Amino acid sequence: MGQEIDNTRFTPRDAERFRELVTQETRLAREMARQGHFESGEPMAGFEIEAWLVTPDELPASLNERFLARFDDPMATPELASFNVELNTEVHPLRERVLSALHQEIRTTWERACDTAESLDAHFLMMGILPTLMPGDLCLDNMSAMKRYRALNRQVFQSREGRPVHLDINGREHLVHDHKDVMLEAATTSFQIHLQTPLEVAHRVYNAAIAVSAPMVALSANAPYLFGKDLWEETRIPVFEQAVEVGGFQDAARGPMRRVSFGSGYARESIMECFQENLDHFPPLLPMCGDTPPEAFSHLRLHNGTIWRWNRPLIGFGASGRPHIRIEHRVMPAGPTLTDSIANAAFFYGLVEDLVSSAGGAEALLDFATAKDNFYLAARHGLEAHLHWNSKDRISARELILKDLLPRARRGLQHLGVAQADAHHYLEVVAERVQARATASHWQRAWVKAHGRDMAGLTRAYRLHQMTDEPVHQWPLP
């Protein structure tokens, strides 16, 4: 969804023509994959952070157009809401001092973003859901000024025959809310890890990313509140799944396939199965037809951008001009600090590498249905969730991470050739956070317990701690 479009209204012929082009490009991608025309170099790392602009009173500040003009950096882009911005990193070979290099790069960008926000009498913030956000903030007046977002809103509600989005989340409390546009999606912001991988193992990397989604959510939870309600440890998950509920074609075996989902299963033999599934089961949502050559995969990529698997394969292009595959791991919230974010990325990269390198891969440890069940349990209960992992017995996410997954992550980073000092430093951040049960959701709830539901006060205290870049397990409890 990063690319802009020219139109905001489409005809049935547009949809028909778009589907023809996606069919052509999907066939070409499979053929190019068979012929070895995709990049097959070493793994590459990068990520994107979705952030909030907030007023001095810690409320959403709808000024991303002014912010981006003043920031003037191609690595920063608008998001759906005019109070959100996305920051990206360059891609780096996944070896040696890559973790500290990414940390330094994003810290430099982040500090300049904070300075730019301050020059506009605002603040910059990483948080899964902004505690001060209210339903009235999520309106079309606060939508970013890009055609693709207007078109997305129109197409989603046309598909829904005008029915409002119905949000219904049972957590520690119960939230029911109806919304008449796609802006509900803007309630959530994430830290999205990208892993570029050789095509021949991309399906195994994809499966490993699926398998580790539950522990990743458990250790990174940072979104307990929405509209003043105390809900899941990681409330982003049900919010995003319900916010863009369109569905795909009815499938006799699997029922209606949802555009925001955990996916339909592991890839069996090739990552290209995911792009074929996109074609077979999802009608075009933004059927913008262009005249680009098929080998640019423009229509395939636009279509893929309107299907939000929590682990999403992407086709991109590097300096060589050859296409590559990368896996976008979307399950984690933004924040609480850059240090925590890099630590989470280190854990993910190492753990995925270890699973891919193991006999049978992630698929040998747990089946897809179990991975999916684990994911929603972890989103609801965090580190206290009891998960299945390579046995019939359940184990707490906390114990699983400390006893099994951290050693795997260390082994995986070593196998990749990541510097030992880097690997140790960032994985220790994860270990200490999990040992102390000190996620950002835990810290937010502790603050509210001490001070009551002063959401502006919570946001301010959180933001001031974030500015230190001290990992969340070192933040003093209120």
XYZ file of C-alpha atoms in Angstrom:
478
model
C 0.000 0.000 0.000
C 2.996 2.330 -0.220
C 2.356 3.284 -3.832
C 0.066 6.141 -4.815
C -2.716 5.665 -7.385
C -4.249 7.978 -9.984
C -7.965 7.257 -9.614
C -10.356 6.991 -6.702
C -13.317 5.464 -8.572
C -13.339 2.213 -10.513
C -15.645 0.408 -12.911
C -16.355 -3.324 -13.296
C -14.169 -3.222 -16.417
C -11.305 -1.793 -14.318
C -11.607 -4.734 -11.945
C -11.724 -7.220 -14.816
C -8.694 -5.697 -16.522
C -6.783 -5.461 -13.236
C -7.406 -9.122 -12.535
C -6.108 -9.995 -16.016
C -2.915 -8.048 -15.311
C -2.433 -9.650 -11.874
C -2.961 -13.062 -13.482
C -0.299 -12.286 -16.088
C 2.174 -10.998 -13.504
C 1.566 -13.908 -11.109
C 2.257 -16.371 -13.920
C 5.411 -14.453 -14.858
C 6.630 -14.372 -11.238
C 6.275 -18.152 -10.972
C 8.125 -18.625 -14.249
C 10.941 -16.249 -13.275
C 11.236 -18.039 -9.934
C 11.594 -21.397 -11.705
C 14.244 -19.959 -14.013
C 16.314 -18.493 -11.184
C 15.771 -14.831 -12.070
C 15.134 -13.707 -8.464
C 17.961 -12.463 -6.237
C 19.524 -15.285 -4.251
C 22.114 -13.420 -2.190
C 22.641 -13.242 1.556
C 19.825 -12.325 3.972
C 19.163 -8.588 4.325
C 17.625 -6.761 7.282
C 15.535 -3.620 7.632
C 12.372 -2.352 9.274
C 9.759 0.364 9.432
C 8.293 2.150 12.425
C 4.837 3.730 12.438
C 4.758 6.684 14.825
C 2.323 9.225 16.259
C 2.396 12.993 16.145
C 0.869 14.363 19.349
C 0.058 17.815 20.707
C 1.561 19.240 23.920
C -1.585 17.849 25.597
C -0.706 14.345 24.264
C -3.632 14.284 21.804
C -3.368 13.272 18.131
C -1.821 16.096 16.068
C -3.037 16.056 12.459
C -0.044 17.635 10.785
C 1.890 14.906 8.989
C 1.842 16.858 5.716
C 3.603 19.805 7.341
C 5.899 17.470 9.252
C 6.971 15.568 6.140
C 7.559 18.748 4.161
C 9.842 20.069 6.879
C 11.502 16.699 7.581
C 12.235 16.284 3.849
C 13.490 12.698 3.880
C 12.461 9.926 1.437
C 12.691 7.403 4.280
C 9.632 9.014 5.910
C 6.152 8.605 4.433
C 2.548 9.347 5.436
C 0.242 6.759 6.930
C -3.548 6.483 6.727
C -4.157 9.105 9.418
C -2.724 12.613 9.267
C -1.385 12.139 12.812
C 0.756 9.138 11.816
C 4.091 8.878 9.985
C 6.199 5.919 8.888
C 9.996 5.860 9.243
C 12.063 3.355 7.269
C 15.647 2.153 7.409
C 17.982 1.222 4.616
C 18.563 -2.503 4.112
C 21.712 -4.029 5.582
C 23.387 -7.430 5.181
C 22.321 -9.556 8.139
C 25.794 -10.116 9.584
C 28.567 -8.559 11.673
C 27.512 -5.302 13.419
C 24.164 -5.046 11.656
C 22.143 -4.614 14.869
C 24.106 -1.682 16.248
C 24.274 -0.174 12.734
C 20.481 -0.300 12.440
C 20.148 1.142 15.932
C 22.430 4.061 15.121
C 20.710 4.726 11.813
C 17.205 4.789 13.240
C 18.348 6.775 16.305
C 19.709 9.515 14.032
C 16.465 9.550 12.051
C 14.366 9.447 15.207
C 16.150 12.336 16.886
C 15.724 14.478 13.785
C 12.036 13.493 13.621
C 11.574 14.537 17.253
C 13.269 17.877 16.559
C 11.064 18.429 13.513
C 7.923 17.667 15.515
C 9.049 20.045 18.271
C 9.483 22.799 15.657
C 5.770 22.336 14.909
C 4.838 22.475 18.605
C 4.251 18.724 18.697
C 5.909 15.519 19.889
C 6.898 12.283 18.153
C 5.873 9.014 19.807
C 6.123 5.221 19.311
C 3.206 3.357 20.868
C 0.984 0.520 19.668
C -2.225 2.437 20.460
C -2.252 6.025 21.677
C -4.042 6.005 25.071
C -5.616 9.442 24.486
C -7.119 8.411 21.138
C -10.915 8.625 20.974
C -13.418 7.579 18.285
C -13.923 11.158 17.119
C -10.241 11.400 16.152
C -10.725 8.604 13.630
C -12.650 10.585 11.044
C -12.212 11.315 7.343
C -11.128 14.881 8.159
C -8.024 13.290 9.719
C -7.233 11.067 6.731
C -3.930 11.730 4.965
C -4.285 13.568 1.664
C -3.527 10.665 -0.667
C -5.832 9.239 -3.304
C -5.142 5.646 -2.352
C -6.644 6.162 1.100
C -9.826 7.794 -0.224
C -10.153 4.999 -2.755
C -9.538 2.366 -0.101
C -12.297 3.796 2.076
C -14.741 3.902 -0.824
C -13.924 0.381 -1.999
C -14.062 -1.189 1.459
C -17.486 0.221 2.203
C -18.768 -0.572 -1.249
C -17.718 -4.190 -0.602
C -19.499 -4.024 2.751
C -22.629 -2.589 1.087
C -22.353 0.424 3.364
C -22.450 -1.533 6.623
C -20.315 0.060 9.382
C -17.294 -1.711 10.797
C -18.327 -3.459 14.005
C -15.616 -3.593 16.652
C -16.245 -6.075 19.454
C -13.323 -6.892 21.756
C -13.616 -8.864 24.983
C -10.578 -8.407 27.197
C -10.240 -7.355 30.798
C -13.117 -5.077 29.823
C -15.526 -5.183 26.901
C -15.488 -2.690 24.014
C -18.229 -2.492 21.384
C -18.020 0.245 18.767
C -19.371 0.841 15.257
C -17.362 2.912 12.782
C -18.401 4.247 9.395
C -15.020 4.477 7.657
C -11.651 2.714 7.470
C -10.017 5.175 9.851
C -10.393 2.662 12.661
C -7.304 1.012 11.172
C -5.328 4.144 12.128
C -5.809 3.319 15.815
C -2.881 0.909 15.566
C 0.797 1.464 14.803
C 3.445 -1.191 14.411
C 7.103 -2.068 14.186
C 7.439 -4.093 10.997
C 10.543 -6.200 10.481
C 11.670 -7.005 6.945
C 13.820 -10.004 6.087
C 15.010 -10.291 2.493
C 15.808 -13.900 1.766
C 16.896 -16.140 -1.109
C 13.838 -17.360 -2.982
C 14.724 -21.023 -2.587
C 14.245 -20.827 1.201
C 11.680 -18.011 1.316
C 8.785 -20.391 2.002
C 10.640 -21.840 5.002
C 11.434 -18.334 6.281
C 7.760 -17.419 5.884
C 6.703 -20.510 7.830
C 9.219 -19.776 10.579
C 7.932 -16.207 10.878
C 4.426 -17.607 11.305
C 5.565 -20.073 13.955
C 7.330 -17.416 16.068
C 4.526 -14.845 15.860
C 3.094 -15.823 19.233
C 6.271 -15.358 21.296
C 7.042 -12.156 19.364
C 3.674 -10.683 20.347
C 4.004 -11.888 23.922
C 7.382 -10.239 24.553
C 6.585 -6.972 22.696
C 3.040 -6.196 23.907
C 2.423 -2.452 24.043
C -1.281 -1.824 23.421
C -3.521 -2.621 26.408
C -5.919 0.327 26.049
C -8.300 1.565 23.375
C -10.837 4.365 23.882
C -10.157 4.186 27.623
C -10.950 0.451 27.867
C -8.495 -2.133 29.244
C -8.563 -4.955 26.704
C -5.865 -7.383 25.466
C -2.136 -7.298 26.127
C -1.787 -6.483 22.413
C -5.131 -4.971 21.430
C -3.793 -3.987 17.996
C -4.417 -7.525 16.810
C -8.230 -7.646 17.105
C -8.567 -3.966 16.196
C -6.742 -4.295 12.885
C -8.457 -7.564 11.990
C -11.892 -6.048 12.533
C -11.125 -2.597 11.103
C -10.758 -3.668 7.446
C -13.184 -6.572 7.386
C -13.975 -7.122 3.716
C -13.383 -10.813 3.084
C -12.466 -12.527 -0.142
C -14.119 -15.082 -2.352
C -15.968 -17.904 -0.621
C -13.788 -21.000 -0.547
C -15.603 -24.299 -0.149
C -12.813 -25.872 1.915
C -11.753 -22.947 4.081
C -14.762 -20.634 4.126
C -14.443 -16.909 3.463
C -10.824 -15.770 3.491
C -10.215 -12.508 5.325
C -7.996 -9.736 4.044
C -6.507 -9.192 7.513
C -5.631 -12.553 9.001
C -3.019 -14.937 10.276
C -3.091 -16.588 6.858
C -4.503 -19.863 5.596
C -1.569 -22.211 6.170
C 2.130 -22.797 5.772
C 3.675 -22.519 2.328
C 4.448 -26.009 1.078
C 6.988 -25.783 -1.728
C 7.330 -22.144 -2.791
C 6.540 -18.658 -1.519
C 4.803 -18.107 -4.853
C 1.869 -20.050 -3.406
C 0.944 -16.916 -1.434
C 0.730 -14.757 -4.550
C -1.330 -17.421 -6.280
C -3.669 -17.452 -3.280
C -4.002 -13.668 -3.584
C -5.135 -14.106 -7.175
C -7.447 -17.036 -6.533
C -9.216 -15.865 -3.394
C -9.245 -12.066 -3.191
C -11.092 -9.732 -5.544
C -9.256 -6.529 -6.483
C -9.773 -3.793 -3.926
C -7.895 -1.002 -5.741
C -8.047 -2.003 -9.443
C -5.742 0.726 -10.739
C -4.527 -0.365 -14.177
C -1.253 1.015 -15.491
C 0.958 0.476 -18.503
C 4.069 -0.761 -16.679
C 5.823 -3.860 -18.071
C 4.760 -7.191 -16.514
C 8.232 -7.771 -15.045
C 7.721 -4.710 -12.792
C 4.897 -6.656 -11.063
C 3.124 -3.345 -10.365
C -0.376 -4.803 -10.280
C 0.626 -7.900 -8.339
C 2.346 -5.711 -5.737
C -0.600 -3.299 -5.451
C -2.980 -6.231 -5.021
C -0.685 -7.815 -2.421
C -0.652 -4.495 -0.557
C -4.412 -4.789 0.042
C -4.097 -8.200 1.741
C -2.740 -7.825 5.246
C -1.409 -11.158 6.469
C 0.368 -10.765 9.802
C 3.347 -12.264 7.970
C 3.309 -10.993 4.417
C 5.609 -11.945 1.541
C 6.630 -9.043 -0.686
C 8.296 -8.717 -4.070
C 10.762 -5.824 -4.267
C 13.675 -4.644 -6.343
C 17.207 -3.771 -5.310
C 20.050 -1.876 -6.917
C 20.632 -4.707 -9.408
C 17.142 -4.316 -10.834
C 16.410 -7.984 -10.188
C 13.340 -8.880 -8.121
C 13.745 -10.261 -4.629
C 11.534 -11.755 -1.931
C 11.303 -10.395 1.550
C 9.076 -11.376 4.448
C 7.346 -8.581 6.353
C 6.723 -9.541 9.985
C 3.848 -7.286 11.094
C 2.811 -8.620 14.494
C 4.672 -6.245 16.838
C 3.578 -2.799 18.051
C 5.665 0.320 17.750
C 7.856 1.115 20.766
C 8.420 1.338 23.606
C 12.007 2.395 22.747
C 14.434 2.019 19.889
C 16.575 -0.242 22.076
C 13.601 -2.523 22.705
C 12.769 -2.514 19.001
C 16.267 -3.549 17.911
C 16.283 -6.215 20.621
C 12.985 -7.580 19.289
C 14.417 -7.605 15.765
C 17.540 -9.426 16.956
C 15.411 -12.084 18.611
C 13.282 -12.486 15.472
C 16.195 -12.703 13.032
C 18.090 -15.206 15.162
C 15.088 -17.368 15.959
C 13.910 -17.537 12.342
C 17.408 -18.432 11.154
C 17.682 -21.238 13.692
C 14.299 -22.689 12.728
C 15.052 -22.495 9.015
C 18.418 -24.182 9.589
C 16.908 -26.986 11.686
C 15.851 -30.311 10.198
C 12.242 -30.069 9.091
C 12.085 -26.347 9.816
C 9.393 -24.692 11.905
C 6.772 -26.991 10.398
C 8.304 -29.943 12.240
C 7.818 -28.228 15.615
C 4.181 -27.197 15.371
C 1.442 -27.301 12.795
C -0.180 -24.186 11.393
C -3.391 -24.502 13.419
C -1.343 -24.618 16.625
C 0.741 -21.601 15.569
C -2.475 -19.687 14.906
C -4.005 -20.668 18.238
C -0.780 -19.646 19.992
C -0.839 -16.249 18.274
C -4.229 -15.176 19.560
C -3.539 -16.529 23.036
C -0.317 -14.480 23.155
C -2.061 -11.330 21.908
C -4.697 -11.712 24.617
C -2.534 -12.810 27.562
C 1.038 -11.794 26.695
C 3.864 -13.527 28.538
C 1.367 -15.395 30.722
C -0.220 -17.117 27.722
C 0.151 -20.888 27.723
C 1.302 -22.099 24.335
C 1.961 -25.384 22.577
C 5.531 -25.823 21.327
C 6.946 -29.126 20.162
C 4.945 -31.149 22.674
C 1.401 -31.924 23.744
C 1.867 -29.958 26.957
C 1.341 -26.206 27.166
C 4.107 -23.956 28.446
C 3.938 -20.283 29.419
C 5.251 -17.918 26.768
C 7.672 -16.560 29.347
C 9.153 -19.968 30.161
C 9.275 -20.948 26.482
C 11.217 -17.820 25.550
C 13.700 -18.100 28.400
C 14.366 -21.838 28.209
C 14.091 -22.645 24.521
C 13.764 -19.686 22.178
C 16.512 -17.390 23.455
C 19.162 -20.127 23.053
C 17.806 -20.739 19.558
C 18.026 -17.027 18.748
C 21.627 -16.887 19.963
C 22.495 -19.875 17.807
C 20.734 -18.354 14.807
C 22.555 -15.032 15.069
C 25.851 -16.872 15.382
C 24.998 -18.889 12.274
C 24.284 -15.648 10.383
C 27.659 -14.230 11.392
C 26.254 -11.424 13.562
C 28.891 -9.992 15.891
C 28.816 -11.759 19.248
C 28.831 -8.487 21.200
C 25.819 -7.215 19.241
C 23.913 -10.452 19.627
C 24.608 -10.686 23.358
C 23.713 -7.055 24.077
C 20.329 -7.062 22.364
C 19.253 -10.560 23.342
C 20.025 -9.706 26.956
C 17.508 -6.864 26.673
C 14.882 -9.421 25.659
C 15.952 -11.867 28.365
C 15.803 -9.280 31.153
C 12.441 -7.931 29.989
C 10.895 -11.392 29.840
C 12.474 -12.491 33.128
C 10.972 -9.433 34.843
C 7.621 -9.757 33.016
C 8.156 -6.069 32.206
C 6.549 -5.441 28.828
C 5.283 -1.976 27.923
C 1.705 -3.174 28.427
C 2.646 -4.228 31.949
C 4.187 -0.794 32.575
C 1.134 1.050 31.237
C -1.232 -0.929 33.442
C 0.988 -0.364 36.481
C 0.918 3.380 35.803
C -2.884 3.401 35.548
C -3.172 1.358 38.736
C -1.089 3.972 40.544
C -2.555 7.130 38.968
C -5.967 6.229 37.601
C -7.091 6.553 33.985
C -5.435 9.854 33.258
C -4.555 8.876 29.703
C -2.769 12.131 28.957
C -0.651 11.665 32.070
C 0.102 8.071 31.079
C 1.139 9.133 27.593
C 3.365 11.933 28.884
C 5.120 9.692 31.420
C 5.629 7.014 28.765
C 6.955 9.527 26.227
C 9.484 10.974 28.666
C 10.814 7.491 29.440
C 10.927 6.692 25.723
C 13.151 9.687 25.092
C 15.896 8.160 27.263
C 16.044 5.007 25.074
C 16.437 2.976 28.253
C 14.700 -0.392 27.677
C 11.266 -0.693 29.229
C 12.262 -3.235 31.874
C 14.498 -0.526 33.375
C 11.686 2.050 33.613
C 10.743 2.626 37.245
C 7.282 1.435 38.086
C 4.957 4.177 39.334
